[in-house]
Amino acid sequence: MKTEYLTMKEVERAARWIQKGETVAFQTETVYGLGADATNEEAVKKIYQAKGRPSDNPLIIHVARREQALEYCREVSQRAHALMDAFWPGPLTLILEAQKDKLAPSVTAGLETVGVRLPATETAQQLIEMAGIPIAAPSANTSGRPSPTTAGHVLHDLDGKIAAVIDSGPAEVGVESTIVDLSAGPLPVILRPGGITREAVEEVIGPVSVSRTDLKKSDIAKAPGMKYQHYAPDEELFIIDEPKEYWKEKILELNEQSQQVGIIANEDLIADLSSIIQAGYSLGEKGDAESAASRLFDALRYFEKTNVTVILAEAYPEEGLGLAYMNRLDKAADHRYL
Ligand code: TXA
Ligand code: MG
């Protein structure tokens, strides 16, 4: 299949592809998504096929208006409405009881619930509105790879496997949506930290718990996708949560072992270490977790174009966007610290 490269002026054409049961990658404020008609089983299966995604990992549906979300869910609680009021459109996915008969079976992958989100970008909203149907969309990467924050990332992974990609520039938030599960019981659970901070969610609905991030394959995962290996770059990746002197020591050790070292860190640390590393990718100003979160996925893909063999990445405090940043980094590094 030839993948069409479309601009924002051609969203109408992309909407026709969706209506015809094909897959289209599009920009959201979090990452690029790979969309298909959420009511068409054949179309949804094409998403799984293009990504090489395990079939037991359900998809989020994307809607253009709240009423559209309500058409596919039942018993939407006051708390759910309060979160929609506060954060939609935006990077928040709600796990709600599904009206399964209205959705393609592969969307819910056997669960009684469905993840629903109203994305904030013009491209996403126009695409859903013009298609006239909810769009099921996971991140538009090959399964296991870092999520795509640009159309270039999408094409790197999926060129020739999808009908089209609409290039609307880089995704702003850079990590996926926060997933809140209100279906589990009295205490809401953040299944995946993301673009909306835990602190912001708690301001609206009170205390929430955050699901463990180190689920292994054998564990029963609440968000099925959590148990799979994720975001892994081709190179060895380790996290460092230590001061500058420690970085120096470790990099010199690796240099002695003839490793080519790349680092993902704040701009000051990169400047300090520049003479002993082969490559660096700046996360922005020191301590700016929002900037770090928005750049992490591009950083993980960046070193593929270099001869770096080992990547060292900086740990951030798990507050604000730092929680989502560390969740993604921890998975990408397979929980390995140096
Ligand atoms: O920001 C985002 O959420 C992006 C953009 C494209 O919207 N989408 C995204 O989708 O990250 P995906 O498929 O890459 O990640 C969705 C996660 C998976 O871990 C999946 O297992 C979980 O959400 N999930 C989906 N439906 C669920 C459900 N009914 N219950 C629990 N977890 C669910
Ligand atoms: Mg994904």
CSV table of N, CA, C and O in Angstrom, one decimal, residues 229-268:
chain,number,residue,atom,x,y,z
A,229,GLN,N,6.3,-4.8,26.8
A,229,GLN,CA,7.5,-4.0,26.6
A,229,GLN,C,7.2,-2.8,25.8
A,229,GLN,O,6.5,-2.9,24.8
A,230,HIS,N,7.7,-1.7,26.2
A,230,HIS,CA,7.3,-0.4,25.6
A,230,HIS,C,8.4,0.5,25.3
A,230,HIS,O,9.4,0.5,26.0
A,231,TYR,N,8.2,1.3,24.2
A,231,TYR,CA,9.1,2.5,24.0
A,231,TYR,C,10.6,2.2,23.8
A,231,TYR,O,11.4,3.1,23.9
A,232,ALA,N,10.9,0.9,23.7
A,232,ALA,CA,12.4,0.6,23.7
A,232,ALA,C,13.1,1.1,22.5
A,232,ALA,O,12.8,0.9,21.4
A,233,PRO,N,14.2,1.8,22.8
A,233,PRO,CA,15.1,2.2,21.7
A,233,PRO,C,16.0,1.0,21.3
A,233,PRO,O,16.0,0.0,22.0
A,234,ASP,N,16.7,1.1,20.2
A,234,ASP,CA,17.6,0.0,19.7
A,234,ASP,C,18.8,-0.1,20.6
A,234,ASP,O,19.4,-1.2,20.7
A,235,GLU,N,19.2,1.0,21.2
A,235,GLU,CA,20.4,1.0,22.1
A,235,GLU,C,20.1,0.5,23.5
A,235,GLU,O,19.0,0.5,23.9
A,236,GLU,N,21.2,0.2,24.3
A,236,GLU,CA,21.0,-0.1,25.7
A,236,GLU,C,20.6,1.2,26.4
A,236,GLU,O,21.3,2.3,26.1
A,237,LEU,N,19.7,1.2,27.3
A,237,LEU,CA,19.3,2.5,27.9
A,237,LEU,C,19.2,2.3,29.4
A,237,LEU,O,18.7,1.3,29.9
A,238,PHE,N,19.9,3.2,30.2
A,238,PHE,CA,19.9,3.2,31.6
A,238,PHE,C,19.5,4.5,32.2
A,238,PHE,O,19.7,5.5,31.6
A,239,ILE,N,18.8,4.5,33.3
A,239,ILE,CA,18.4,5.8,34.0
A,239,ILE,C,19.5,6.1,35.0
A,239,ILE,O,20.0,5.2,35.7
A,240,ILE,N,19.8,7.4,35.2
A,240,ILE,CA,20.7,7.8,36.3
A,240,ILE,C,19.9,8.8,37.2
A,240,ILE,O,19.4,9.8,36.6
A,241,ASP,N,19.9,8.5,38.4
A,241,ASP,CA,19.3,9.4,39.4
A,241,ASP,C,20.4,9.9,40.4
A,241,ASP,O,20.2,9.6,41.6
A,242,GLU,N,21.5,10.4,39.9
A,242,GLU,CA,22.6,10.8,40.8
A,242,GLU,C,23.2,12.1,40.3
A,242,GLU,O,22.9,12.6,39.2
A,243,PRO,N,24.1,12.7,41.2
A,243,PRO,CA,24.7,14.0,40.8
A,243,PRO,C,25.7,13.9,39.6
A,243,PRO,O,26.1,12.8,39.3
A,244,LYS,N,26.1,15.0,39.2
A,244,LYS,CA,27.0,15.1,38.0
A,244,LYS,C,28.3,14.3,38.1
A,244,LYS,O,28.7,13.7,37.1
A,245,GLU,N,28.9,14.3,39.3
A,245,GLU,CA,30.2,13.5,39.4
A,245,GLU,C,30.0,12.1,39.1
A,245,GLU,O,30.9,11.4,38.5
A,246,TYR,N,28.8,11.5,39.5
A,246,TYR,CA,28.5,10.1,39.2
A,246,TYR,C,28.4,9.9,37.7
A,246,TYR,O,28.9,8.9,37.2
A,247,TRP,N,27.7,10.8,37.0
A,247,TRP,CA,27.6,10.7,35.5
A,247,TRP,C,29.0,10.6,34.9
A,247,TRP,O,29.2,9.7,34.1
A,248,LYS,N,29.9,11.5,35.4
A,248,LYS,CA,31.2,11.5,34.8
A,248,LYS,C,31.9,10.2,34.9
A,248,LYS,O,32.5,9.6,34.0
A,249,GLU,N,31.9,9.7,36.2
A,249,GLU,CA,32.5,8.4,36.5
A,249,GLU,C,32.0,7.3,35.6
A,249,GLU,O,32.8,6.5,35.0
A,250,LYS,N,30.7,7.2,35.5
A,250,LYS,CA,30.1,6.1,34.7
A,250,LYS,C,30.4,6.3,33.2
A,250,LYS,O,30.7,5.3,32.5
A,251,ILE,N,30.4,7.5,32.7
A,251,ILE,CA,30.7,7.7,31.3
A,251,ILE,C,32.1,7.3,31.0
A,251,ILE,O,32.4,6.7,30.0
A,252,LEU,N,33.0,7.7,31.9
A,252,LEU,CA,34.4,7.4,31.6
A,252,LEU,C,34.6,5.8,31.7
A,252,LEU,O,35.3,5.3,30.8
A,253,GLU,N,34.0,5.2,32.6
A,253,GLU,CA,34.0,3.7,32.6
A,253,GLU,C,33.5,3.1,31.3
A,253,GLU,O,34.1,2.2,30.7
A,254,LEU,N,32.4,3.6,30.8
A,254,LEU,CA,31.8,3.1,29.5
A,254,LEU,C,32.8,3.4,28.3
A,254,LEU,O,32.9,2.6,27.4
A,255,ASN,N,33.4,4.6,28.4
A,255,ASN,CA,34.3,4.9,27.3
A,255,ASN,C,35.5,3.9,27.3
A,255,ASN,O,35.9,3.5,26.2
A,256,GLU,N,35.9,3.5,28.5
A,256,GLU,CA,37.0,2.6,28.5
A,256,GLU,C,36.6,1.2,28.0
A,256,GLU,O,37.5,0.5,27.4
A,257,GLN,N,35.3,0.9,28.1
A,257,GLN,CA,34.8,-0.3,27.5
A,257,GLN,C,34.5,-0.2,26.0
A,257,GLN,O,33.8,-1.0,25.4
A,258,SER,N,35.0,0.9,25.4
A,258,SER,CA,34.7,1.3,24.0
A,258,SER,C,33.3,1.4,23.6
A,258,SER,O,32.9,1.2,22.5
A,259,GLN,N,32.5,1.8,24.6
A,259,GLN,CA,31.0,2.1,24.3
A,259,GLN,C,30.9,3.5,23.8
A,259,GLN,O,31.7,4.4,24.2
A,260,GLN,N,30.0,3.7,22.9
A,260,GLN,CA,29.7,5.1,22.4
A,260,GLN,C,28.5,5.6,23.2
A,260,GLN,O,27.4,5.0,23.1
A,261,VAL,N,28.7,6.6,24.0
A,261,VAL,CA,27.7,7.0,25.0
A,261,VAL,C,26.9,8.2,24.5
A,261,VAL,O,27.5,9.3,24.1
A,262,GLY,N,25.6,8.1,24.6
A,262,GLY,CA,24.7,9.2,24.3
A,262,GLY,C,24.0,9.5,25.6
A,262,GLY,O,23.7,8.6,26.4
A,263,ILE,N,23.7,10.8,25.9
A,263,ILE,CA,22.9,11.1,27.1
A,263,ILE,C,21.6,11.9,26.7
A,263,ILE,O,21.6,12.7,25.8
A,264,ILE,N,20.6,11.7,27.5
A,264,ILE,CA,19.3,12.4,27.4
A,264,ILE,C,19.2,13.1,28.8
A,264,ILE,O,19.1,12.5,29.8
A,265,ALA,N,19.4,14.5,28.8
A,265,ALA,CA,19.5,15.2,30.1
A,265,ALA,C,19.2,16.6,29.9
A,265,ALA,O,19.1,17.1,28.7
A,266,ASN,N,19.2,17.4,31.0
A,266,ASN,CA,18.9,18.8,30.9
A,266,ASN,C,20.1,19.5,30.2
A,266,ASN,O,21.2,19.0,30.2
A,267,GLU,N,19.9,20.7,29.7
A,267,GLU,CA,20.9,21.3,28.8
A,267,GLU,C,22.2,21.6,29.6
A,267,GLU,O,23.3,21.6,29.0
A,268,ASP,N,22.1,21.9,30.9
A,268,ASP,CA,23.4,22.2,31.7
A,268,ASP,C,24.2,21.0,31.8
A,268,ASP,O,25.4,21.0,31.7
